[in-house]
Amino acid sequence: MDGAACGRLALIYFDGEGDVERDWSAAAKFSQDACSKNDRDGCDVAEAIFADSNSSFFDAARALRFRKVNCNFGRWESCSQLARIIYNLGDYRNAEQIAARSCGAAGSTGPDRKEICDLAGALASRRIKLEEAEAQASARQQAAQQAERANRRGMVDLFLRKGDYDGAIYAAIYHARTVSDAEYALSATIRGGAIGSVYLEHLYILDNWIASGNLNQIVNAEIARRSKGNDCGIYNCTNTPGASSARWAAANGGRSSSGYRPPSSSAPEVKYGLSSAEARQQTREKYRSAHCTMTNNANRYACQ
């Protein structure tokens, strides 16, 4: 089927010519066939038929599609109408481009051309103002973010200047809440030779946040050092079955218990209050139990 022939038939049926009566149904069929083969007459007729809101053939979607085709062909009237439609749909950037194309199209003269050129100019002016406003808003947002980052880092630096390395790590974890600030505080702590002053719970958090690399190795080495130490302090018990009892016996002349045993005699048993050794043992067991039941303690199962 020849596109030009279909376009010619579309024109004939659109207006009626000679003995052929006006028939928009036939015109619609032939115009679409012609336009699909890039015949400009066919595309013109298709746009006219489907864009007429008073016609039973009105179809907004098809009208928009054929207007786009005709605008691409350089038909300035189609570009002008398309620009207004797209503008009303809120697509201002494309409306501006189409209006500018229509304004500069050959053959566009008179009041209609001035109107579409004014629209193109107004849309360009609006876009420029919006872009400037967006740039200013973005600059303010970036400045606020930089100020916030500086404030968070400043809190970490405040503790570092005081030599409070654990406080600096605390600020990085709970105030700044960023991995970069945690790495910054940890690096300063290592340089200051103060890794041993860091609260064990903070080391576990750092181990989770900083998952690899030299900093992670140092953190894990410190955690391991504390978990294998001989001193059964609050947090650095050796958490293996029987270990604390063995250490206690070694530290108390082989006795397996710190309880007081009065000498054998017929004298009545003397009741003593809680001895200092018993108090130490209770405190030791209290903290060992707390340490062993911590959910993130890697050795908690060996404590049972």
CSV table of C-alpha atoms in Angstrom, one decimal:
chain,number,residue,atom,x,y,z
A,1,MET,CA,0.0,0.0,0.0
A,2,ASP,CA,1.5,3.3,-1.1
A,3,GLY,CA,1.7,6.0,1.6
A,4,ALA,CA,1.2,8.9,-0.7
A,5,ALA,CA,-1.9,7.4,-2.2
A,6,CYS,CA,-3.4,6.7,1.2
A,7,GLY,CA,-2.6,10.3,2.1
A,8,ARG,CA,-4.4,11.6,-1.0
A,9,LEU,CA,-7.4,9.5,-0.2
A,10,ALA,CA,-7.4,10.7,3.4
A,11,LEU,CA,-7.5,14.3,2.2
A,12,ILE,CA,-10.4,13.5,-0.3
A,13,TYR,CA,-12.5,11.8,2.4
A,14,PHE,CA,-11.7,14.5,5.0
A,15,ASP,CA,-13.0,17.4,3.0
A,16,GLY,CA,-15.1,15.6,0.4
A,17,GLU,CA,-14.1,16.2,-3.2
A,18,GLY,CA,-15.9,15.9,-6.5
A,19,ASP,CA,-18.4,13.1,-6.3
A,20,VAL,CA,-16.9,11.8,-3.0
A,21,GLU,CA,-18.8,12.8,0.0
A,22,ARG,CA,-17.1,13.7,3.3
A,23,ASP,CA,-16.4,10.6,5.2
A,24,TRP,CA,-14.3,10.9,8.4
A,25,SER,CA,-14.4,7.2,9.1
A,26,ALA,CA,-12.6,6.5,5.8
A,27,ALA,CA,-10.4,9.5,6.3
A,28,ALA,CA,-9.3,8.3,9.7
A,29,LYS,CA,-8.4,4.8,8.3
A,30,PHE,CA,-6.5,6.1,5.3
A,31,SER,CA,-4.8,8.9,7.3
A,32,GLN,CA,-3.4,6.5,9.8
A,33,ASP,CA,-2.2,4.1,7.1
A,34,ALA,CA,-0.5,7.0,5.3
A,35,CYS,CA,1.1,8.4,8.4
A,36,SER,CA,2.6,5.1,9.4
A,37,LYS,CA,4.4,5.3,6.1
A,38,ASN,CA,5.6,8.9,6.9
A,39,ASP,CA,3.2,10.6,4.5
A,40,ARG,CA,2.8,14.2,5.7
A,41,ASP,CA,-0.7,14.7,4.3
A,42,GLY,CA,-1.9,11.6,6.1
A,43,CYS,CA,-0.4,12.8,9.4
A,44,ASP,CA,-2.0,16.2,9.0
A,45,VAL,CA,-5.4,14.6,8.4
A,46,ALA,CA,-5.0,12.2,11.3
A,47,GLU,CA,-4.1,15.0,13.7
A,48,ALA,CA,-7.1,17.1,12.5
A,49,ILE,CA,-9.5,14.2,12.9
A,50,PHE,CA,-8.5,13.0,16.3
A,51,ALA,CA,-7.8,16.4,17.8
A,52,ASP,CA,-11.3,17.8,17.1
A,53,SER,CA,-13.0,17.8,20.5
A,54,ASN,CA,-16.4,18.3,18.8
A,55,SER,CA,-16.0,15.2,16.7
A,56,SER,CA,-17.1,11.7,17.6
A,57,PHE,CA,-13.6,10.6,16.5
A,58,PHE,CA,-11.9,12.7,19.2
A,59,ASP,CA,-9.1,10.8,20.8
A,60,ALA,CA,-6.7,12.8,23.0
A,61,ALA,CA,-4.0,10.1,23.1
A,62,ARG,CA,-4.0,9.7,19.3
A,63,ALA,CA,-4.1,13.4,18.7
A,64,LEU,CA,-1.1,13.9,20.9
A,65,ARG,CA,0.8,11.1,19.1
A,66,PHE,CA,0.1,12.6,15.6
A,67,ARG,CA,0.9,16.2,16.9
A,68,LYS,CA,4.3,14.9,17.9
A,69,VAL,CA,4.9,13.3,14.5
A,70,ASN,CA,3.8,16.5,12.7
A,71,CYS,CA,6.0,18.6,15.0
A,72,ASN,CA,9.0,16.4,14.2
A,73,PHE,CA,8.2,17.1,10.5
A,74,GLY,CA,8.6,20.8,11.3
A,75,ARG,CA,4.9,21.8,11.2
A,76,TRP,CA,5.0,24.8,13.6
A,77,GLU,CA,1.3,24.8,14.3
A,78,SER,CA,1.5,21.3,15.6
A,79,CYS,CA,4.5,22.2,17.7
A,80,SER,CA,2.7,25.2,19.1
A,81,GLN,CA,-0.3,23.1,20.2
A,82,LEU,CA,1.9,20.3,21.5
A,83,ALA,CA,3.9,22.8,23.6
A,84,ARG,CA,0.7,24.1,25.2
A,85,ILE,CA,-0.6,20.6,25.9
A,86,ILE,CA,2.7,19.4,27.5
A,87,TYR,CA,2.9,22.6,29.5
A,88,ASN,CA,-0.6,21.9,30.9
A,89,LEU,CA,0.6,18.4,31.8
A,90,GLY,CA,3.4,19.9,33.9
A,91,ASP,CA,6.3,18.9,31.7
A,92,TYR,CA,7.8,22.4,31.5
A,93,ARG,CA,11.2,21.4,30.2
A,94,ASN,CA,9.9,19.6,27.1
A,95,ALA,CA,7.2,22.3,26.6
A,96,GLU,CA,10.0,24.9,26.5
A,97,GLN,CA,12.0,23.0,24.0
A,98,ILE,CA,9.0,22.4,21.8
A,99,ALA,CA,7.8,26.0,22.0
A,100,ALA,CA,11.3,27.2,21.1
A,101,ARG,CA,11.3,24.9,18.1
A,102,SER,CA,7.9,26.2,17.0
A,103,CYS,CA,9.0,29.8,17.5
A,104,GLY,CA,12.0,29.3,15.2
A,105,ALA,CA,10.2,27.2,12.6
A,106,ALA,CA,10.1,28.4,9.1
A,107,GLY,CA,6.8,29.9,8.0
A,108,SER,CA,5.6,30.8,11.6
A,109,THR,CA,4.6,34.4,11.4
A,110,GLY,CA,2.0,36.7,12.9
A,111,PRO,CA,0.2,36.8,16.2
A,112,ASP,CA,0.4,33.0,16.6
A,113,ARG,CA,4.2,33.0,16.3
A,114,LYS,CA,4.5,35.8,18.8
A,115,GLU,CA,2.3,33.9,21.3
A,116,ILE,CA,4.4,30.7,21.0
A,117,CYS,CA,7.6,32.7,21.2
A,118,ASP,CA,6.4,34.5,24.3
A,119,LEU,CA,5.6,31.1,25.8
A,120,ALA,CA,9.0,29.8,25.0
A,121,GLY,CA,10.6,32.9,26.6
A,122,ALA,CA,8.5,32.6,29.7
A,123,LEU,CA,9.3,29.0,30.2
A,124,ALA,CA,13.0,29.6,29.7
A,125,SER,CA,12.9,32.4,32.2
A,126,ARG,CA,11.0,30.2,34.7
A,127,ARG,CA,13.5,27.3,34.2
A,128,ILE,CA,16.4,29.6,34.8
A,129,LYS,CA,14.9,31.0,38.1
A,130,LEU,CA,14.1,27.4,39.2
A,131,GLU,CA,17.6,26.2,38.5
A,132,GLU,CA,19.1,29.2,40.4
A,133,ALA,CA,16.7,28.5,43.3
A,134,GLU,CA,17.6,24.8,43.3
A,135,ALA,CA,21.3,25.6,43.2
A,136,GLN,CA,21.0,27.9,46.2
A,137,ALA,CA,18.9,25.4,48.1
A,138,SER,CA,21.5,22.7,47.3
A,139,ALA,CA,24.3,24.9,48.4
A,140,ARG,CA,22.6,25.7,51.7
A,141,GLN,CA,21.9,22.0,52.3
A,142,GLN,CA,25.6,21.1,51.6
A,143,ALA,CA,26.7,23.9,53.9
A,144,ALA,CA,24.4,22.5,56.6
A,145,GLN,CA,25.7,19.0,56.1
A,146,GLN,CA,29.3,20.2,56.3
A,147,ALA,CA,28.6,22.1,59.4
A,148,GLU,CA,26.9,19.0,61.0
A,149,ARG,CA,29.9,16.9,60.0
A,150,ALA,CA,32.2,19.4,61.5
A,151,ASN,CA,30.2,19.5,64.7
A,152,ARG,CA,30.3,15.7,65.0
A,153,ARG,CA,34.0,15.6,64.3
A,154,GLY,CA,34.5,18.5,66.7
A,155,MET,CA,32.9,16.5,69.5
A,156,VAL,CA,35.4,13.7,68.9
A,157,ASP,CA,38.3,16.2,68.8
A,158,LEU,CA,37.2,17.7,72.1
A,159,PHE,CA,37.7,14.4,73.8
A,160,LEU,CA,41.0,13.7,72.0
A,161,ARG,CA,42.4,17.1,73.1
A,162,LYS,CA,41.6,16.1,76.7
A,163,GLY,CA,43.4,12.7,76.2
A,164,ASP,CA,40.1,10.9,76.8
A,165,TYR,CA,40.4,8.3,74.0
A,166,ASP,CA,37.5,6.2,75.1
A,167,GLY,CA,35.4,9.3,75.3
A,168,ALA,CA,36.4,10.1,71.7
A,169,ILE,CA,35.4,6.7,70.5
A,170,TYR,CA,32.1,7.0,72.5
A,171,ALA,CA,31.4,10.3,70.7
A,172,ALA,CA,32.2,8.8,67.3
A,173,ILE,CA,29.9,5.8,68.0
A,174,TYR,CA,26.9,7.5,69.7
A,175,HIS,CA,27.1,11.1,68.6
A,176,ALA,CA,28.7,11.2,65.2
A,177,ARG,CA,27.4,7.7,64.3
A,178,THR,CA,29.7,7.3,61.3
A,179,VAL,CA,32.3,4.8,60.4
A,180,SER,CA,34.7,7.5,59.2
A,181,ASP,CA,34.5,9.3,62.6
A,182,ALA,CA,35.0,5.9,64.4
A,183,GLU,CA,38.1,5.2,62.3
A,184,TYR,CA,39.3,8.7,63.0
A,185,ALA,CA,38.9,8.3,66.8
A,186,LEU,CA,40.4,4.8,66.8
A,187,SER,CA,43.4,5.8,64.7
A,188,ALA,CA,44.1,8.6,67.2
A,189,THR,CA,43.7,6.2,70.1
A,190,ILE,CA,46.2,3.8,68.6
A,191,ARG,CA,48.7,6.6,67.9
A,192,GLY,CA,48.4,7.7,71.5
A,193,GLY,CA,49.1,4.1,72.7
A,194,ALA,CA,45.7,4.1,74.5
A,195,ILE,CA,43.9,1.1,73.0
A,196,GLY,CA,43.9,-0.5,76.4
A,197,SER,CA,41.8,2.3,77.8
A,198,VAL,CA,38.9,1.6,75.4
A,199,TYR,CA,35.8,0.1,77.0
A,200,LEU,CA,35.4,-3.5,75.8
A,201,GLU,CA,31.9,-3.0,74.5
A,202,HIS,CA,33.2,-0.2,72.3
A,203,LEU,CA,35.8,-2.6,70.9
A,204,TYR,CA,33.1,-5.0,69.9
A,205,ILE,CA,31.2,-2.2,68.2
A,206,LEU,CA,34.3,-1.1,66.3
A,207,ASP,CA,35.0,-4.7,65.3
A,208,ASN,CA,31.5,-4.8,63.7
A,209,TRP,CA,31.8,-1.3,62.1
A,210,ILE,CA,35.3,-1.7,60.8
A,211,ALA,CA,35.1,-5.2,59.4
A,212,SER,CA,38.6,-5.5,57.8
A,213,GLY,CA,42.0,-4.0,57.5
A,214,ASN,CA,44.7,-3.0,60.0
A,215,LEU,CA,42.4,-1.2,62.4
A,216,ASN,CA,40.2,-4.3,62.6
A,217,GLN,CA,43.2,-6.5,63.4
A,218,ILE,CA,44.3,-4.2,66.2
A,219,VAL,CA,40.8,-4.1,67.7
A,220,ASN,CA,40.6,-7.9,67.6
A,221,ALA,CA,44.1,-8.3,69.0
A,222,GLU,CA,43.0,-6.1,72.0
A,223,ILE,CA,39.8,-8.1,72.5
A,224,ALA,CA,41.8,-11.3,72.4
A,225,ARG,CA,44.4,-9.9,74.8
A,226,ARG,CA,41.7,-9.1,77.4
A,227,SER,CA,39.9,-12.4,77.0
A,228,LYS,CA,43.1,-14.4,77.6
A,229,GLY,CA,44.6,-12.5,80.4
A,230,ASN,CA,45.5,-14.1,83.7
A,231,ASP,CA,44.1,-11.3,85.8
A,232,CYS,CA,40.5,-12.0,86.5
A,233,GLY,CA,39.3,-8.4,86.6
A,234,ILE,CA,35.9,-7.2,85.7
A,235,TYR,CA,36.1,-7.8,82.0
A,236,ASN,CA,39.2,-9.8,81.3
A,237,CYS,CA,38.5,-13.2,82.7
A,238,THR,CA,39.7,-16.3,81.0
A,239,ASN,CA,36.4,-17.8,80.2
A,240,THR,CA,37.1,-21.5,80.3
A,241,PRO,CA,35.5,-24.0,82.6
A,242,GLY,CA,37.4,-24.3,85.9
A,243,ALA,CA,39.8,-21.5,85.1
A,244,SER,CA,38.7,-19.0,87.7
A,245,SER,CA,38.7,-21.7,90.4
A,246,ALA,CA,42.2,-22.7,89.5
A,247,ARG,CA,43.4,-19.2,89.6
A,248,TRP,CA,41.8,-18.6,92.9
A,249,ALA,CA,43.4,-21.7,94.4
A,250,ALA,CA,46.8,-20.7,93.0
A,251,ALA,CA,46.4,-17.2,94.6
A,252,ASN,CA,45.4,-18.6,98.0
A,253,GLY,CA,47.9,-21.3,98.8
A,254,GLY,CA,46.1,-24.1,97.1
A,255,ARG,CA,42.8,-23.6,98.9
A,256,SER,CA,39.9,-24.2,96.7
A,257,SER,CA,37.6,-21.9,98.7
A,258,SER,CA,37.9,-18.6,100.4
A,259,GLY,CA,35.4,-19.5,103.2
A,260,TYR,CA,36.6,-19.3,106.8
A,261,ARG,CA,37.2,-22.6,108.6
A,262,PRO,CA,37.6,-22.3,112.4
A,263,PRO,CA,40.1,-24.7,114.1
A,264,SER,CA,38.8,-27.9,115.5
A,265,SER,CA,38.1,-27.7,119.2
A,266,SER,CA,35.4,-28.2,121.8
A,267,ALA,CA,34.9,-24.5,122.0
A,268,PRO,CA,31.7,-23.3,120.5
A,269,GLU,CA,31.8,-22.2,116.9
A,270,VAL,CA,32.4,-18.5,116.5
A,271,LYS,CA,30.2,-16.8,113.9
A,272,TYR,CA,32.0,-14.3,111.8
A,273,GLY,CA,30.6,-11.7,109.4
A,274,LEU,CA,31.5,-11.6,105.7
A,275,SER,CA,35.3,-11.6,105.4
A,276,SER,CA,37.2,-9.4,103.0
A,277,ALA,CA,38.2,-12.5,101.0
A,278,GLU,CA,34.5,-13.6,100.7
A,279,ALA,CA,33.5,-10.1,99.6
A,280,ARG,CA,36.2,-10.2,96.9
A,281,GLN,CA,35.0,-13.6,95.8
A,282,GLN,CA,31.4,-12.5,95.6
A,283,THR,CA,32.4,-9.4,93.6
A,284,ARG,CA,34.6,-11.5,91.3
A,285,GLU,CA,31.8,-14.0,90.6
A,286,LYS,CA,29.3,-11.2,90.1
A,287,TYR,CA,31.3,-9.5,87.4
A,288,ARG,CA,32.4,-12.8,85.8
A,289,SER,CA,28.8,-13.8,85.5
A,290,ALA,CA,27.8,-10.5,84.0
A,291,HIS,CA,30.7,-10.7,81.6
A,292,CYS,CA,29.9,-14.3,80.6
A,293,THR,CA,26.2,-13.6,79.9
A,294,MET,CA,26.8,-10.6,77.6
A,295,THR,CA,25.2,-11.3,74.3
A,296,ASN,CA,28.1,-10.2,72.2
A,297,ASN,CA,30.8,-11.9,74.2
A,298,ALA,CA,32.4,-14.4,71.9
A,299,ASN,CA,33.3,-16.7,74.8
A,300,ARG,CA,30.0,-16.7,76.6
A,301,TYR,CA,29.3,-20.3,75.8
A,302,ALA,CA,32.5,-21.4,77.4
A,303,CYS,CA,31.5,-19.7,80.6
A,304,GLN,CA,28.6,-22.1,81.2
